[in-house]
Amino acid sequence: MKKFTVLLMASVMMLSGCTKKNDTPVITDNTENSVTTEKTSTVAKTSESNNNDIQYIGNYSYYQNGVAYQAGSVPNNTEMFLDFDSMEKASLCAVPNCNHMTSSCLAKSMGRYEPIFYNDYIYFFSTNGGQVRETPDGSEFYIDSSLKKSSLDSYEVQTVCEFHDCVPHETSNYVLYDNELFFVADDRGAVKDDYGNYSWGNSGGDFFLCSVNLDTYEYTNYGSICDDDKVYDGAKNSRGSNIRGVYDGKMYITHSFIKDQNADSTSDDYWTNWIFEFNFDTKSWKKSDLNFPVFMNQDCYISYDMDDKTAKVIWQGEEFEFNLGFDIYSFRLSLCSEFNGKVFFPTVDKWFDLKDLSEHSMGEYADYEVIGYRNDSYILRKEGKIAKITENELLSL
């Protein structure tokens, strides 16, 4: 096992100590608070079954035999690391005697940005979010953004890349394709009024697809993801883009906007969602005919059909349909996922075996999110609780 993983585990063991083996499902409580985040529930498969050349980082960042995730609500959130084998967890920090309470702690310094694991380093973004400064020519809006890396071996944090045209989206997700890290960023849409005052936000400016090469640290801005929505008045103040994952070798990006802010929020003139399909070879994207995705991995694409009001699942080229009583807003929060040919809908206490379409209950694990599959066991999480259950235990729920 690589030295980096050993250090992660050393951090875990320093905090938690050893535990006895338990043949029954393990549920552990800790002091985590409910995670406050606008991110969707999309997750990626563990590295055990994922394509090593394409990694998706959403609410969870997978590394070898475990996963990093945010616990607690902003600004008191902490980056945690869970080892799937031992089911031990600890703050993503190996500094001796660190209390994990201040911004000097690596687990605290990431803010709402998830870590990216590459070549035994942790990468994460940092930004001023956009600020105003005074110059000899008057006030000026400016952006300072950077990508940083840290090695738990040395405990040092380095800035490896700086850019000033946009802010990495805090609620966005990333895709690491070979050595290139793709992410969405926006320019904050800063506007200066007649009195010289600036106003800005993260829902009305331009949203760009960007990348950083993690070997050379070269930064690339590929341009605005979508401009066609700007003909609608509502989109001037409410619009946004987000990477949703990788399916069948392509990256999918959603762009959402409001057509008319005065329209009924349930009408077609309010929120509109477009899906774009990105080609890694041509570095270009086009509109996709697929429905709005809530979860995807290389083999599976789960979406919601707004016309039929059903969950649509494409798995290994086959199409499935489930009528679960969701509306689109509930479905986005449904924590659905797919592992080992099973699709989980824990918020309605159901999971389905896609191999025979049998329906099962989540039992005592209703509302638990299934976040991983390793060594014939499923990893589940619900706020401050985690669980690990075998295939037989899952079938007996």
mmCIF file of C-alpha atoms in Angstrom:
data_model
loop_
_atom_site.group_PDB
_atom_site.id
_atom_site.type_symbol
_atom_site.label_atom_id
_atom_site.label_comp_id
_atom_site.label_asym_id
_atom_site.label_seq_id
_atom_site.Cartn_x
_atom_site.Cartn_y
_atom_site.Cartn_z
ATOM 1 C CA MET A 1 0.000 0.000 0.000
ATOM 2 C CA LYS A 2 1.303 3.440 -0.853
ATOM 3 C CA LYS A 3 2.843 5.552 1.865
ATOM 4 C CA PHE A 4 0.161 8.215 1.393
ATOM 5 C CA THR A 5 -2.612 5.783 2.256
ATOM 6 C CA VAL A 6 -0.684 4.584 5.283
ATOM 7 C CA LEU A 7 -0.480 8.190 6.497
ATOM 8 C CA LEU A 8 -4.194 8.633 6.041
ATOM 9 C CA MET A 9 -4.831 5.512 8.048
ATOM 10 C CA ALA A 10 -2.335 6.641 10.679
ATOM 11 C CA SER A 11 -4.391 9.796 11.071
ATOM 12 C CA VAL A 12 -7.534 7.704 11.475
ATOM 13 C CA MET A 13 -6.002 5.403 14.046
ATOM 14 C CA MET A 14 -4.561 8.274 16.107
ATOM 15 C CA LEU A 15 -8.055 9.683 16.503
ATOM 16 C CA SER A 16 -10.163 6.583 16.795
ATOM 17 C CA GLY A 17 -8.032 3.775 18.117
ATOM 18 C CA CYS A 18 -8.646 0.141 17.213
ATOM 19 C CA THR A 19 -12.094 -1.419 17.201
ATOM 20 C CA LYS A 20 -13.143 -5.010 17.561
ATOM 21 C CA LYS A 21 -14.415 -6.878 14.573
ATOM 22 C CA ASN A 22 -18.195 -6.929 14.466
ATOM 23 C CA ASP A 23 -20.032 -9.427 12.277
ATOM 24 C CA THR A 24 -23.249 -7.396 12.380
ATOM 25 C CA PRO A 25 -23.854 -4.130 10.514
ATOM 26 C CA VAL A 26 -21.936 -1.319 12.190
ATOM 27 C CA ILE A 27 -23.580 2.065 12.739
ATOM 28 C CA THR A 28 -21.323 4.698 14.236
ATOM 29 C CA ASP A 29 -22.402 8.034 15.701
ATOM 30 C CA ASN A 30 -20.061 11.001 15.914
ATOM 31 C CA THR A 31 -20.315 14.752 16.272
ATOM 32 C CA GLU A 32 -20.985 15.485 12.613
ATOM 33 C CA ASN A 33 -23.766 17.959 11.932
ATOM 34 C CA SER A 34 -26.105 17.766 8.977
ATOM 35 C CA VAL A 35 -24.202 18.776 5.869
ATOM 36 C CA THR A 36 -25.455 22.068 4.442
ATOM 37 C CA THR A 37 -24.738 22.029 0.726
ATOM 38 C CA GLU A 38 -26.405 22.739 -2.588
ATOM 39 C CA LYS A 39 -24.567 19.909 -4.270
ATOM 40 C CA THR A 40 -26.588 17.121 -5.756
ATOM 41 C CA SER A 41 -26.362 13.603 -4.426
ATOM 42 C CA THR A 42 -24.367 12.317 -7.342
ATOM 43 C CA VAL A 43 -21.476 10.101 -6.354
ATOM 44 C CA ALA A 44 -18.908 8.046 -8.206
ATOM 45 C CA LYS A 45 -18.017 4.393 -7.922
ATOM 46 C CA THR A 46 -15.084 3.454 -5.735
ATOM 47 C CA SER A 47 -11.685 3.060 -7.326
ATOM 48 C CA GLU A 48 -12.191 -0.699 -7.087
ATOM 49 C CA SER A 49 -14.546 -0.598 -10.078
ATOM 50 C CA ASN A 50 -14.035 2.861 -11.576
ATOM 51 C CA ASN A 51 -12.067 3.702 -14.705
ATOM 52 C CA ASN A 52 -8.747 4.972 -13.360
ATOM 53 C CA ASP A 53 -8.385 7.417 -16.268
ATOM 54 C CA ILE A 54 -11.642 9.224 -15.442
ATOM 55 C CA GLN A 55 -12.484 10.173 -11.883
ATOM 56 C CA TYR A 56 -15.591 12.073 -10.838
ATOM 57 C CA ILE A 57 -15.519 14.109 -7.625
ATOM 58 C CA GLY A 58 -18.908 15.232 -6.337
ATOM 59 C CA ASN A 59 -20.056 15.168 -2.724
ATOM 60 C CA TYR A 60 -17.475 12.426 -2.244
ATOM 61 C CA SER A 61 -13.850 12.167 -3.300
ATOM 62 C CA TYR A 62 -12.721 8.526 -3.563
ATOM 63 C CA TYR A 63 -9.151 7.418 -3.018
ATOM 64 C CA GLN A 64 -8.044 3.772 -3.071
ATOM 65 C CA ASN A 65 -9.830 2.123 -0.134
ATOM 66 C CA GLY A 66 -11.773 5.094 1.202
ATOM 67 C CA VAL A 67 -13.532 8.374 0.640
ATOM 68 C CA ALA A 68 -13.272 11.998 1.706
ATOM 69 C CA TYR A 69 -16.424 13.980 2.437
ATOM 70 C CA GLN A 70 -17.583 17.138 4.200
ATOM 71 C CA ALA A 71 -19.167 16.894 7.628
ATOM 72 C CA GLY A 72 -20.868 19.742 9.435
ATOM 73 C CA SER A 73 -22.415 22.939 8.146
ATOM 74 C CA VAL A 74 -20.582 25.948 6.715
ATOM 75 C CA PRO A 75 -18.520 27.612 8.124
ATOM 76 C CA ASN A 76 -17.843 24.857 10.661
ATOM 77 C CA ASN A 77 -17.570 22.014 8.164
ATOM 78 C CA THR A 78 -14.626 19.627 8.332
ATOM 79 C CA GLU A 79 -13.216 17.383 5.629
ATOM 80 C CA MET A 80 -13.308 13.790 6.822
ATOM 81 C CA PHE A 81 -11.762 10.587 5.487
ATOM 82 C CA LEU A 82 -13.526 7.221 5.856
ATOM 83 C CA ASP A 83 -11.635 3.972 5.337
ATOM 84 C CA PHE A 84 -13.962 1.376 3.807
ATOM 85 C CA ASP A 85 -12.078 -1.603 5.197
ATOM 86 C CA SER A 86 -11.819 -0.595 8.860
ATOM 87 C CA MET A 87 -14.805 1.829 8.793
ATOM 88 C CA GLU A 88 -12.686 4.219 10.825
ATOM 89 C CA LYS A 89 -12.964 7.937 10.051
ATOM 90 C CA ALA A 90 -11.008 11.024 10.966
ATOM 91 C CA SER A 91 -10.364 14.592 9.904
ATOM 92 C CA LEU A 92 -8.343 14.759 6.684
ATOM 93 C CA CYS A 93 -5.301 16.045 8.523
ATOM 94 C CA ALA A 94 -2.244 14.260 9.878
ATOM 95 C CA VAL A 95 -0.630 17.131 11.786
ATOM 96 C CA PRO A 96 0.287 15.876 15.280
ATOM 97 C CA ASN A 97 -1.823 17.384 18.072
ATOM 98 C CA CYS A 98 -3.987 19.388 15.656
ATOM 99 C CA ASN A 99 -7.407 20.076 17.173
ATOM 100 C CA HIS A 100 -9.006 20.466 13.711
ATOM 101 C CA MET A 101 -10.745 23.654 14.822
ATOM 102 C CA THR A 102 -8.865 26.455 13.035
ATOM 103 C CA SER A 103 -8.255 27.423 9.402
ATOM 104 C CA SER A 104 -4.620 26.321 9.735
ATOM 105 C CA CYS A 105 -5.890 22.738 9.770
ATOM 106 C CA LEU A 106 -5.997 21.191 6.306
ATOM 107 C CA ALA A 107 -9.390 19.630 7.029
ATOM 108 C CA LYS A 108 -10.779 23.101 7.817
ATOM 109 C CA SER A 109 -8.952 25.186 5.216
ATOM 110 C CA MET A 110 -10.725 23.684 2.186
ATOM 111 C CA GLY A 111 -13.992 25.469 2.920
ATOM 112 C CA ARG A 112 -16.747 24.094 0.674
ATOM 113 C CA TYR A 113 -14.300 22.756 -1.923
ATOM 114 C CA GLU A 114 -13.882 18.993 -2.099
ATOM 115 C CA PRO A 115 -10.312 17.606 -2.271
ATOM 116 C CA ILE A 116 -8.927 15.937 -5.386
ATOM 117 C CA PHE A 117 -6.461 13.063 -4.941
ATOM 118 C CA TYR A 118 -3.745 12.780 -7.579
ATOM 119 C CA ASN A 119 -0.256 11.234 -7.390
ATOM 120 C CA ASP A 120 -0.288 11.092 -3.601
ATOM 121 C CA TYR A 121 -1.220 14.748 -3.193
ATOM 122 C CA ILE A 122 -4.420 16.451 -2.162
ATOM 123 C CA TYR A 123 -5.495 19.337 -4.409
ATOM 124 C CA PHE A 124 -8.149 21.913 -3.520
ATOM 125 C CA PHE A 125 -9.274 25.358 -4.664
ATOM 126 C CA SER A 126 -9.056 28.660 -2.846
ATOM 127 C CA THR A 127 -10.522 32.035 -3.826
ATOM 128 C CA ASN A 128 -11.402 35.496 -2.551
ATOM 129 C CA GLY A 129 -14.821 35.058 -4.173
ATOM 130 C CA GLY A 130 -14.508 38.452 -5.836
ATOM 131 C CA GLN A 131 -13.719 41.701 -4.032
ATOM 132 C CA VAL A 132 -13.394 45.439 -4.630
ATOM 133 C CA ARG A 133 -10.180 47.376 -4.237
ATOM 134 C CA GLU A 134 -9.256 50.997 -4.663
ATOM 135 C CA THR A 135 -6.829 52.002 -7.410
ATOM 136 C CA PRO A 136 -5.559 55.411 -8.627
ATOM 137 C CA ASP A 137 -8.264 55.181 -11.289
ATOM 138 C CA GLY A 138 -11.041 54.390 -8.832
ATOM 139 C CA SER A 139 -12.613 51.234 -7.457
ATOM 140 C CA GLU A 140 -12.005 47.927 -9.256
ATOM 141 C CA PHE A 141 -13.588 44.495 -8.986
ATOM 142 C CA TYR A 142 -11.019 41.706 -8.946
ATOM 143 C CA ILE A 143 -10.812 37.943 -8.521
ATOM 144 C CA ASP A 144 -7.989 35.951 -6.960
ATOM 145 C CA SER A 145 -8.389 32.191 -7.392
ATOM 146 C CA SER A 146 -5.859 29.416 -7.028
ATOM 147 C CA LEU A 147 -5.354 25.676 -6.900
ATOM 148 C CA LYS A 148 -3.365 24.386 -3.947
ATOM 149 C CA LYS A 149 -1.854 21.064 -3.078
ATOM 150 C CA SER A 150 -0.778 19.390 0.115
ATOM 151 C CA SER A 151 1.187 16.293 0.972
ATOM 152 C CA LEU A 152 0.316 14.682 4.270
ATOM 153 C CA ASP A 153 3.928 13.553 4.371
ATOM 154 C CA SER A 154 5.195 17.110 4.834
ATOM 155 C CA TYR A 155 2.013 18.854 6.048
ATOM 156 C CA GLU A 156 2.858 21.773 3.729
ATOM 157 C CA VAL A 157 0.378 23.553 1.463
ATOM 158 C CA GLN A 158 1.613 24.990 -1.844
ATOM 159 C CA THR A 159 -0.098 27.205 -4.405
ATOM 160 C CA VAL A 160 0.506 25.568 -7.783
ATOM 161 C CA CYS A 161 -1.712 27.641 -10.088
ATOM 162 C CA GLU A 162 -3.312 31.102 -9.981
ATOM 163 C CA PHE A 163 -6.022 32.573 -12.213
ATOM 164 C CA HIS A 164 -8.014 35.793 -12.025
ATOM 165 C CA ASP A 165 -10.837 35.537 -14.556
ATOM 166 C CA CYS A 166 -13.293 33.426 -12.555
ATOM 167 C CA VAL A 167 -14.193 31.778 -9.252
ATOM 168 C CA PRO A 168 -14.375 27.963 -9.030
ATOM 169 C CA HIS A 169 -17.976 27.113 -8.253
ATOM 170 C CA GLU A 170 -18.202 25.997 -4.610
ATOM 171 C CA THR A 171 -21.224 23.801 -5.298
ATOM 172 C CA SER A 172 -19.857 22.376 -8.522
ATOM 173 C CA ASN A 173 -18.208 19.033 -9.085
ATOM 174 C CA TYR A 174 -14.993 18.008 -10.828
ATOM 175 C CA VAL A 175 -13.783 15.463 -13.330
ATOM 176 C CA LEU A 176 -10.171 14.315 -13.464
ATOM 177 C CA TYR A 177 -9.458 12.925 -16.919
ATOM 178 C CA ASP A 178 -5.938 11.479 -16.997
ATOM 179 C CA ASN A 179 -4.003 14.463 -15.578
ATOM 180 C CA GLU A 180 -6.478 17.239 -16.432
ATOM 181 C CA LEU A 181 -8.856 18.533 -13.765
ATOM 182 C CA PHE A 182 -12.086 19.960 -15.221
ATOM 183 C CA PHE A 183 -14.296 22.317 -13.220
ATOM 184 C CA VAL A 184 -16.949 25.027 -13.620
ATOM 185 C CA ALA A 185 -16.222 28.624 -12.604
ATOM 186 C CA ASP A 186 -18.025 31.947 -12.916
ATOM 187 C CA ASP A 187 -17.067 35.609 -13.202
ATOM 188 C CA ARG A 188 -19.596 36.713 -10.556
ATOM 189 C CA GLY A 189 -21.351 39.084 -13.001
ATOM 190 C CA ALA A 190 -20.087 42.200 -11.219
ATOM 191 C CA VAL A 191 -22.009 45.387 -12.071
ATOM 192 C CA LYS A 192 -20.961 48.950 -11.221
ATOM 193 C CA ASP A 193 -23.727 51.470 -10.574
ATOM 194 C CA ASP A 194 -23.747 55.218 -11.232
ATOM 195 C CA TYR A 195 -22.304 55.872 -7.787
ATOM 196 C CA GLY A 196 -19.293 53.630 -8.281
ATOM 197 C CA ASN A 197 -20.589 50.790 -6.112
ATOM 198 C CA TYR A 198 -20.295 47.160 -7.207
ATOM 199 C CA SER A 199 -22.790 44.363 -6.783
ATOM 200 C CA TRP A 200 -22.142 40.743 -7.715
ATOM 201 C CA GLY A 201 -23.201 37.181 -7.026
ATOM 202 C CA ASN A 202 -22.794 33.638 -8.304
ATOM 203 C CA SER A 203 -26.057 33.235 -10.198
ATOM 204 C CA GLY A 204 -26.114 35.873 -12.904
ATOM 205 C CA GLY A 205 -22.696 36.052 -14.518
ATOM 206 C CA ASP A 206 -20.998 33.858 -17.101
ATOM 207 C CA PHE A 207 -20.172 30.257 -16.284
ATOM 208 C CA PHE A 208 -17.044 28.788 -17.827
ATOM 209 C CA LEU A 209 -15.651 25.305 -18.267
ATOM 210 C CA CYS A 210 -12.046 25.352 -17.097
ATOM 211 C CA SER A 211 -9.232 22.937 -16.401
ATOM 212 C CA VAL A 212 -5.830 22.673 -14.767
ATOM 213 C CA ASN A 213 -3.210 20.160 -15.866
ATOM 214 C CA LEU A 214 -2.024 18.582 -12.615
ATOM 215 C CA ASP A 215 1.386 17.732 -14.078
ATOM 216 C CA THR A 216 2.262 21.101 -15.644
ATOM 217 C CA TYR A 217 -0.219 23.292 -13.692
ATOM 218 C CA GLU A 218 -1.330 24.945 -16.920
ATOM 219 C CA TYR A 219 -4.725 26.638 -16.595
ATOM 220 C CA THR A 220 -7.222 26.704 -19.478
ATOM 221 C CA ASN A 221 -10.554 28.517 -19.759
ATOM 222 C CA TYR A 222 -12.571 26.872 -22.551
ATOM 223 C CA GLY A 223 -15.163 29.644 -22.593
ATOM 224 C CA SER A 224 -18.766 30.190 -21.578
ATOM 225 C CA ILE A 225 -20.727 26.953 -21.259
ATOM 226 C CA CYS A 226 -23.978 28.475 -22.505
ATOM 227 C CA ASP A 227 -25.082 31.895 -23.760
ATOM 228 C CA ASP A 228 -28.323 30.965 -25.531
ATOM 229 C CA ASP A 229 -30.373 31.537 -22.376
ATOM 230 C CA LYS A 230 -29.507 35.235 -22.219
ATOM 231 C CA VAL A 231 -32.490 36.094 -24.410
ATOM 232 C CA TYR A 232 -34.660 35.454 -21.317
ATOM 233 C CA ASP A 233 -34.910 38.215 -18.710
ATOM 234 C CA GLY A 234 -34.932 35.761 -15.817
ATOM 235 C CA ALA A 235 -31.575 34.302 -16.827
ATOM 236 C CA LYS A 236 -29.876 37.664 -16.280
ATOM 237 C CA ASN A 237 -30.113 37.093 -12.530
ATOM 238 C CA SER A 238 -30.682 33.363 -12.093
ATOM 239 C CA ARG A 239 -28.545 30.955 -14.072
ATOM 240 C CA GLY A 240 -25.842 28.410 -13.351
ATOM 241 C CA SER A 241 -23.862 25.456 -14.698
ATOM 242 C CA ASN A 242 -22.633 22.317 -12.983
ATOM 243 C CA ILE A 243 -20.687 19.187 -13.902
ATOM 244 C CA ARG A 244 -22.905 16.195 -13.145
ATOM 245 C CA GLY A 245 -20.558 13.302 -13.808
ATOM 246 C CA VAL A 246 -19.201 10.946 -16.449
ATOM 247 C CA TYR A 247 -21.254 8.341 -18.267
ATOM 248 C CA ASP A 248 -20.048 6.089 -21.081
ATOM 249 C CA GLY A 249 -16.814 8.040 -21.520
ATOM 250 C CA LYS A 250 -18.406 11.488 -21.766
ATOM 251 C CA MET A 251 -18.750 14.270 -19.219
ATOM 252 C CA TYR A 252 -22.196 15.785 -18.662
ATOM 253 C CA ILE A 253 -22.822 19.404 -17.686
ATOM 254 C CA THR A 254 -26.184 20.881 -16.765
ATOM 255 C CA HIS A 255 -27.121 24.506 -17.306
ATOM 256 C CA SER A 256 -30.173 25.791 -15.445
ATOM 257 C CA PHE A 257 -31.865 29.172 -15.729
ATOM 258 C CA ILE A 258 -35.114 30.993 -15.076
ATOM 259 C CA LYS A 259 -37.005 32.216 -18.123
ATOM 260 C CA ASP A 260 -39.432 34.498 -16.328
ATOM 261 C CA GLN A 261 -39.022 35.335 -12.655
ATOM 262 C CA ASN A 262 -42.670 36.401 -12.471
ATOM 263 C CA ALA A 263 -43.954 33.033 -13.696
ATOM 264 C CA ASP A 264 -45.358 30.301 -11.485
ATOM 265 C CA SER A 265 -42.420 28.331 -10.058
ATOM 266 C CA THR A 266 -43.965 25.059 -11.284
ATOM 267 C CA SER A 267 -44.475 26.226 -14.874
ATOM 268 C CA ASP A 268 -42.240 25.653 -17.898
ATOM 269 C CA ASP A 269 -41.531 29.392 -17.981
ATOM 270 C CA TYR A 270 -39.697 29.227 -14.673
ATOM 271 C CA TRP A 271 -36.731 26.851 -14.269
ATOM 272 C CA THR A 272 -35.344 25.347 -17.474
ATOM 273 C CA ASN A 273 -32.599 22.709 -17.520
ATOM 274 C CA TRP A 274 -30.333 21.993 -20.458
ATOM 275 C CA ILE A 275 -27.865 19.115 -20.560
ATOM 276 C CA PHE A 276 -24.573 19.258 -22.456
ATOM 277 C CA GLU A 277 -22.349 16.352 -23.449
ATOM 278 C CA PHE A 278 -18.587 17.022 -23.387
ATOM 279 C CA ASN A 279 -16.147 15.168 -25.657
ATOM 280 C CA PHE A 280 -12.714 14.746 -24.059
ATOM 281 C CA ASP A 281 -10.975 14.290 -27.424
ATOM 282 C CA THR A 282 -12.294 17.424 -29.130
ATOM 283 C CA LYS A 283 -12.657 19.488 -25.923
ATOM 284 C CA SER A 284 -16.092 20.548 -27.138
ATOM 285 C CA TRP A 285 -19.668 20.149 -25.954
ATOM 286 C CA LYS A 286 -23.126 19.954 -27.456
ATOM 287 C CA LYS A 287 -26.697 19.635 -26.209
ATOM 288 C CA SER A 288 -27.736 16.155 -25.129
ATOM 289 C CA ASP A 289 -31.116 14.484 -25.589
ATOM 290 C CA LEU A 290 -30.861 12.759 -22.207
ATOM 291 C CA ASN A 291 -33.033 13.825 -19.287
ATOM 292 C CA PHE A 292 -31.837 15.824 -16.277
ATOM 293 C CA PRO A 293 -29.348 13.576 -14.400
ATOM 294 C CA VAL A 294 -29.313 12.992 -10.676
ATOM 295 C CA PHE A 295 -26.683 10.253 -10.634
ATOM 296 C CA MET A 296 -24.298 8.742 -13.130
ATOM 297 C CA ASN A 297 -21.182 6.620 -13.411
ATOM 298 C CA GLN A 298 -19.538 4.935 -16.366
ATOM 299 C CA ASP A 299 -22.223 2.224 -16.546
ATOM 300 C CA CYS A 300 -25.323 3.960 -15.226
ATOM 301 C CA TYR A 301 -27.309 7.147 -15.910
ATOM 302 C CA ILE A 302 -30.249 7.979 -13.611
ATOM 303 C CA SER A 303 -32.506 10.858 -14.592
ATOM 304 C CA TYR A 304 -35.989 12.264 -14.167
ATOM 305 C CA ASP A 305 -38.521 12.495 -16.987
ATOM 306 C CA MET A 306 -40.531 15.657 -16.305
ATOM 307 C CA ASP A 307 -43.281 14.665 -18.738
ATOM 308 C CA ASP A 308 -43.835 11.140 -17.404
ATOM 309 C CA LYS A 309 -42.754 12.054 -13.857
ATOM 310 C CA THR A 310 -40.740 8.848 -13.623
ATOM 311 C CA ALA A 311 -37.177 7.895 -12.779
ATOM 312 C CA LYS A 312 -35.304 6.727 -15.876
ATOM 313 C CA VAL A 313 -32.312 4.423 -15.506
ATOM 314 C CA ILE A 314 -29.896 3.468 -18.269
ATOM 315 C CA TRP A 315 -27.655 0.647 -17.068
ATOM 316 C CA GLN A 316 -25.185 -1.173 -19.285
ATOM 317 C CA GLY A 317 -27.127 -0.009 -22.345
ATOM 318 C CA GLU A 318 -30.541 -1.178 -21.081
ATOM 319 C CA GLU A 319 -33.328 1.228 -20.135
ATOM 320 C CA PHE A 320 -35.515 0.956 -17.025
ATOM 321 C CA GLU A 321 -38.344 3.066 -15.662
ATOM 322 C CA PHE A 322 -39.535 3.516 -12.069
ATOM 323 C CA ASN A 323 -42.612 5.439 -10.953
ATOM 324 C CA LEU A 324 -41.776 6.371 -7.372
ATOM 325 C CA GLY A 325 -44.059 9.357 -6.780
ATOM 326 C CA PHE A 326 -41.261 11.932 -6.953
ATOM 327 C CA ASP A 327 -41.595 15.412 -8.351
ATOM 328 C CA ILE A 328 -38.434 16.862 -9.906
ATOM 329 C CA TYR A 329 -37.484 18.816 -6.778
ATOM 330 C CA SER A 330 -37.865 15.830 -4.443
ATOM 331 C CA PHE A 331 -36.020 13.631 -6.910
ATOM 332 C CA ARG A 332 -32.986 15.911 -6.921
ATOM 333 C CA LEU A 333 -32.729 15.343 -3.179
ATOM 334 C CA SER A 334 -33.458 11.629 -3.349
ATOM 335 C CA LEU A 335 -29.882 10.404 -2.698
ATOM 336 C CA CYS A 336 -30.257 7.787 -5.435
ATOM 337 C CA SER A 337 -27.195 5.821 -6.544
ATOM 338 C CA GLU A 338 -26.150 2.604 -8.282
ATOM 339 C CA PHE A 339 -23.615 0.047 -7.137
ATOM 340 C CA ASN A 340 -23.104 -3.563 -8.225
ATOM 341 C CA GLY A 341 -26.152 -3.551 -10.492
ATOM 342 C CA LYS A 342 -28.476 -2.275 -7.783
ATOM 343 C CA VAL A 343 -30.172 1.109 -7.870
ATOM 344 C CA PHE A 344 -31.001 2.682 -4.520
ATOM 345 C CA PHE A 345 -33.799 5.156 -3.728
ATOM 346 C CA PRO A 346 -33.422 5.391 0.072
ATOM 347 C CA THR A 347 -35.720 8.391 0.599
ATOM 348 C CA VAL A 348 -38.667 6.240 -0.493
ATOM 349 C CA ASP A 349 -37.300 3.115 1.241
ATOM 350 C CA LYS A 350 -36.676 1.169 -1.983
ATOM 351 C CA TRP A 351 -33.895 -0.440 -3.941
ATOM 352 C CA PHE A 352 -34.084 -2.509 -7.130
ATOM 353 C CA ASP A 353 -31.881 -5.255 -8.495
ATOM 354 C CA LEU A 354 -31.449 -4.302 -12.147
ATOM 355 C CA LYS A 355 -30.549 -7.882 -13.040
ATOM 356 C CA ASP A 356 -34.043 -9.228 -12.282
ATOM 357 C CA LEU A 357 -35.989 -6.010 -11.466
ATOM 358 C CA SER A 358 -36.862 -7.320 -8.020
ATOM 359 C CA GLU A 359 -37.946 -4.657 -5.526
ATOM 360 C CA HIS A 360 -36.585 -4.513 -1.982
ATOM 361 C CA SER A 361 -36.831 -2.376 1.129
ATOM 362 C CA MET A 362 -34.005 -0.331 2.662
ATOM 363 C CA GLY A 363 -35.341 -1.418 6.049
ATOM 364 C CA GLU A 364 -33.602 0.240 8.959
ATOM 365 C CA TYR A 365 -31.378 2.065 6.450
ATOM 366 C CA ALA A 366 -34.132 4.140 4.881
ATOM 367 C CA ASP A 367 -32.735 7.649 4.227
ATOM 368 C CA TYR A 368 -29.169 6.311 4.255
ATOM 369 C CA GLU A 369 -27.198 7.223 1.130
ATOM 370 C CA VAL A 370 -25.338 4.297 -0.450
ATOM 371 C CA ILE A 371 -21.900 5.740 -1.215
ATOM 372 C CA GLY A 372 -19.691 2.759 -2.009
ATOM 373 C CA TYR A 373 -19.248 -0.934 -2.703
ATOM 374 C CA ARG A 374 -16.093 -2.763 -1.676
ATOM 375 C CA ASN A 375 -15.250 -6.400 -0.992
ATOM 376 C CA ASP A 376 -18.874 -7.563 -1.373
ATOM 377 C CA SER A 377 -20.133 -4.971 1.108
ATOM 378 C CA TYR A 378 -22.091 -1.737 0.722
ATOM 379 C CA ILE A 379 -21.100 1.489 2.462
ATOM 380 C CA LEU A 380 -23.951 3.726 3.659
ATOM 381 C CA ARG A 381 -24.068 7.150 5.266
ATOM 382 C CA LYS A 382 -26.710 9.294 6.937
ATOM 383 C CA GLU A 383 -25.368 12.559 8.337
ATOM 384 C CA GLY A 384 -23.292 11.516 11.374
ATOM 385 C CA LYS A 385 -23.878 7.769 10.949
ATOM 386 C CA ILE A 386 -22.146 5.265 8.715
ATOM 387 C CA ALA A 387 -22.884 1.605 8.066
ATOM 388 C CA LYS A 388 -21.336 -1.345 6.239
ATOM 389 C CA ILE A 389 -23.564 -4.252 5.251
ATOM 390 C CA THR A 390 -22.899 -7.397 3.269
ATOM 391 C CA GLU A 391 -24.821 -8.617 0.240
ATOM 392 C CA ASN A 392 -26.783 -11.087 2.373
ATOM 393 C CA GLU A 393 -27.589 -8.429 4.951
ATOM 394 C CA LEU A 394 -28.856 -6.131 2.212
ATOM 395 C CA LEU A 395 -31.124 -8.863 0.841
ATOM 396 C CA SER A 396 -32.521 -9.606 4.282
ATOM 397 C CA LEU A 397 -33.634 -6.045 5.035
#
